[in-house]
C-alpha cells in the first residue's frame, strides 16, 4: 500500500519536504506511519505527544488504520489567529 | 495563454471574498464579511453585528517582530471553520458567523483573521465572535512563522483536538465571561 504523507510548519522543515510518498503494510495505523518517519527523522520524536493527525483532510486518531492512497497529514501544535 | 483567464481568477477571488467561510492569500476585507453575514438572514432580523480583526503585532515575547508568514492545511481549515460555525449555531441559536483567515506573508498592522457574528441580540453576537476566535486558535490547522530581529521561529500553541470537550468549554467560558 502506498500513502502520501504531508507535513506542515516546523515538521515540514524537519522532514525537508512538504509531501512524501511511503509504502506501508496493510493494517498499518497512523501511529505506525509516524513512528517509521520518526525513525527516519529523529527531530520529529519530541513531537510525538503534541502532534495531531488527519486523513484525507479530516482529523483522525493515531490508532486509525490507513488505506491505500490515503493522504496522511501530521500537524504540529497550531498557532492561527 | 495560461490555464486561468483573468475572468476565472476574478471569479475565484470573488467567490472566496463573498463566502461566509474562507481561507486564502488575499488581503482581508471586513466589509465583505459584514455584508455576507447580513445576507444570511432575512433583511431586518439582525440587531447586531460584532466584528473582530486579528492584526500582525510588532512585538512578541520581548522580540521585535518584522513580519509573519502563515501557512494552513486549507481543505481541513475550511472544514474546521464549518465546525466552528456549527458549534456557534448550537450554542447561540440565531447567530451566524463569517470567518476569513489569510495565509502567506503579512506585514506589521495587516489583518490575518477577520470574523463577523450577526444576531438578533448583541449579547449573543459578542459571545459568538469571541468564541469563534478562541476556537480558531485551538483547532484550526494554521501556523504562523515569526520573523523577528535576530531570527525566525514557528509559533506552536495548542495541540489541535476538535473532540476535546475541555477546550470547547474553556472557549465558551471565555466567550461568556
XYZ file of C-alpha atoms in Angstrom:
258
model
C 0.000 0.000 0.000
C 1.147 3.487 -0.760
C 0.224 6.622 1.115
C 1.067 10.296 0.799
C 2.349 11.995 3.935
C 2.006 15.750 4.348
C 3.983 17.824 6.844
C 3.268 21.343 7.981
C 5.209 24.188 9.617
C 8.221 23.015 11.679
C 7.568 19.363 10.803
C 7.973 20.269 7.138
C 11.303 21.935 7.914
C 12.474 18.840 9.814
C 11.438 16.415 7.072
C 12.790 18.732 4.400
C 9.655 18.171 2.310
C 6.003 19.160 2.387
C 4.989 15.820 0.969
C 6.468 12.306 0.900
C 5.210 9.036 -0.565
C 5.659 5.943 1.611
C 4.869 2.242 1.323
C 3.082 0.885 4.374
C 1.928 -2.579 5.403
C -1.779 -3.394 5.141
C -3.435 -2.695 8.502
C -0.862 -0.064 9.461
C -2.105 2.691 11.775
C -1.329 6.403 11.519
C 0.819 5.922 14.628
C 2.857 3.240 12.849
C 3.436 5.582 9.899
C 4.519 8.294 12.336
C 6.968 6.007 14.176
C 8.506 4.966 10.879
C 9.057 8.606 9.933
C 10.347 9.474 13.410
C 12.975 6.767 12.891
C 13.949 8.413 9.644
C 13.873 11.984 11.042
C 14.826 11.849 14.771
C 13.976 15.534 15.302
C 10.324 14.519 14.900
C 10.445 12.380 18.055
C 9.788 15.213 20.563
C 6.549 15.974 18.692
C 5.074 12.545 19.372
C 2.959 13.808 22.292
C 1.865 17.112 20.756
C 1.006 16.359 17.126
C -2.435 15.944 15.623
C -3.091 13.893 12.530
C -5.530 13.939 9.644
C -6.518 11.502 6.909
C -7.807 12.877 3.626
C -8.294 16.311 5.225
C -10.289 15.142 8.247
C -8.917 14.998 11.781
C -8.039 11.425 12.724
C -6.674 9.424 15.646
C -3.238 7.855 15.804
C -4.770 4.377 16.124
C -6.868 4.758 12.947
C -5.909 2.316 10.191
C -4.740 3.872 6.918
C -5.876 2.801 3.455
C -4.171 2.622 0.091
C -3.885 6.056 -1.494
C -4.706 7.947 1.713
C -3.293 11.396 2.332
C -1.994 11.443 5.913
C -1.131 14.787 7.463
C 0.910 15.414 10.612
C 0.138 18.708 12.306
C 2.289 20.352 14.990
C 0.527 22.466 17.648
C -1.440 25.153 15.838
C -0.985 28.926 16.009
C -3.612 30.518 13.778
C -5.462 33.721 14.516
C -2.036 31.613 -22.592
C -2.166 30.362 -19.029
C -4.857 27.887 -17.944
C -6.712 30.534 -15.983
C -8.129 33.527 -17.768
C -8.319 36.771 -15.869
C -12.064 36.256 -15.571
C -11.626 32.834 -13.937
C -9.174 34.261 -11.443
C -11.520 37.111 -10.661
C -14.331 34.624 -10.106
C -12.251 32.527 -7.715
C -11.304 35.705 -5.840
C -14.891 36.913 -5.788
C -16.246 33.589 -4.513
C -13.673 33.496 -1.751
C -14.282 37.061 -0.670
C -18.084 36.773 -0.649
C -18.207 33.414 1.157
C -19.065 33.177 4.823
C -16.030 30.965 5.417
C -12.764 31.353 3.523
C -9.006 30.904 3.637
C -6.527 32.223 1.084
C -3.769 34.696 0.301
C -5.852 37.780 -0.458
C -5.940 40.753 1.933
C -8.987 40.601 4.194
C -11.929 42.933 3.765
C -14.143 43.145 6.834
C -16.940 44.920 4.938
C -17.381 41.813 2.790
C -17.809 39.626 5.864
C -20.372 42.023 7.307
C -22.285 42.016 4.013
C -22.135 38.216 3.692
C -23.243 37.535 7.256
C -26.036 40.116 6.989
C -27.307 38.463 3.812
C -27.523 35.077 5.590
C -30.770 36.011 7.405
C -33.973 37.770 6.311
C -33.407 41.517 5.961
C -34.123 43.388 9.175
C -33.906 40.412 11.551
C -30.483 41.282 12.984
C -29.974 43.683 15.842
C -26.185 43.399 15.963
C -23.057 42.501 14.026
C -19.914 42.126 16.132
C -16.592 42.005 14.267
C -13.050 41.002 15.151
C -9.808 41.637 13.260
C -6.606 39.899 14.309
C -3.550 42.020 13.408
C 0.143 41.343 12.963
C 1.753 42.924 16.042
C 5.268 44.408 16.050
C 6.361 42.648 19.249
C 6.010 39.205 20.831
C 7.593 37.746 23.977
C 10.169 40.525 24.091
C 11.104 40.128 20.414
C 10.827 42.838 17.777
C 8.692 41.290 15.046
C 9.458 42.154 11.420
C 6.714 40.205 9.649
C 4.794 36.928 9.844
C 4.192 34.085 7.433
C 1.092 31.952 7.825
C 0.501 28.546 6.343
C -2.504 26.263 6.581
C -3.819 22.871 5.644
C -6.509 24.670 3.712
C -9.098 21.931 2.989
C -9.088 20.900 6.658
C -9.119 24.534 7.795
C -12.332 25.143 5.848
C -13.930 22.081 7.456
C -12.843 23.341 10.865
C -14.391 26.752 10.130
C -17.642 24.952 9.257
C -17.399 23.055 12.527
C -16.865 26.282 14.485
C -19.851 27.902 12.732
C -21.934 24.838 13.637
C -20.834 24.884 17.281
C -21.702 28.579 17.395
C -25.205 27.954 15.999
C -25.763 25.172 18.521
C -24.694 27.326 21.452
C -26.308 30.609 20.330
C -29.298 29.821 18.086
C -29.935 32.610 15.591
C -26.277 33.678 15.420
C -24.455 33.395 12.072
C -20.747 33.614 11.542
C -18.429 34.808 8.782
C -14.776 33.821 9.212
C -11.888 34.532 6.835
C -8.243 33.679 7.522
C -5.372 34.875 5.402
C -2.225 32.864 4.576
C 1.189 33.897 3.241
C 3.405 36.785 4.234
C 1.856 39.598 6.260
C 3.399 42.875 7.340
C 3.000 44.606 10.702
C -0.516 46.011 11.058
C -2.087 43.763 8.426
C -5.070 41.592 9.339
C -4.532 37.822 9.486
C -8.064 36.872 10.539
C -11.476 38.530 10.284
C -14.689 37.403 11.988
C -18.223 38.803 11.888
C -21.038 37.432 14.055
C -24.609 38.561 13.373
C -27.532 38.071 15.725
C -30.917 39.476 16.691
C -29.318 40.447 20.038
C -25.911 41.954 20.790
C -25.014 39.745 23.756
C -25.082 36.609 21.609
C -23.137 38.296 18.795
C -20.361 39.416 21.191
C -20.142 35.961 22.769
C -20.161 34.094 19.444
C -17.450 36.325 17.953
C -15.151 35.741 20.951
C -15.931 32.032 20.946
C -15.048 31.759 17.259
C -11.573 33.299 17.609
C -10.813 31.147 20.660
C -11.784 28.027 18.695
C -9.693 29.098 15.677
C -6.698 29.301 17.995
C -7.483 25.884 19.477
C -8.297 23.736 16.448
C -7.715 25.432 13.057
C -4.761 23.810 11.207
C -2.945 27.105 10.687
C 0.589 28.081 11.726
C 2.461 31.339 11.949
C 6.187 31.742 11.479
C 7.534 34.796 13.212
C 10.407 36.684 11.598
C 11.914 38.853 14.305
C 15.038 40.916 14.785
C 17.700 38.210 15.058
C 15.952 35.147 13.671
C 12.727 33.334 12.972
C 10.617 30.755 14.776
C 7.487 28.694 14.154
C 4.932 29.545 16.821
C 3.382 26.426 18.362
C 0.305 26.858 20.530
C -2.404 24.299 21.169
C -2.433 20.644 20.141
C -5.452 20.613 17.844
C -8.132 18.203 19.034
C -11.655 19.127 17.948
C -13.148 16.459 20.232
C -11.529 17.867 23.382
C -14.624 18.972 25.300
C -12.450 20.701 27.899
C -11.035 23.090 25.289
C -14.525 23.769 23.938
C -15.815 24.514 27.446
C -12.885 26.861 28.032
C -13.716 28.761 24.814
C -17.342 29.062 25.964
C -16.250 30.213 29.408
C -14.037 32.947 27.929
C -16.776 33.956 25.472
C -19.359 34.380 28.229
C -17.093 35.925 30.876
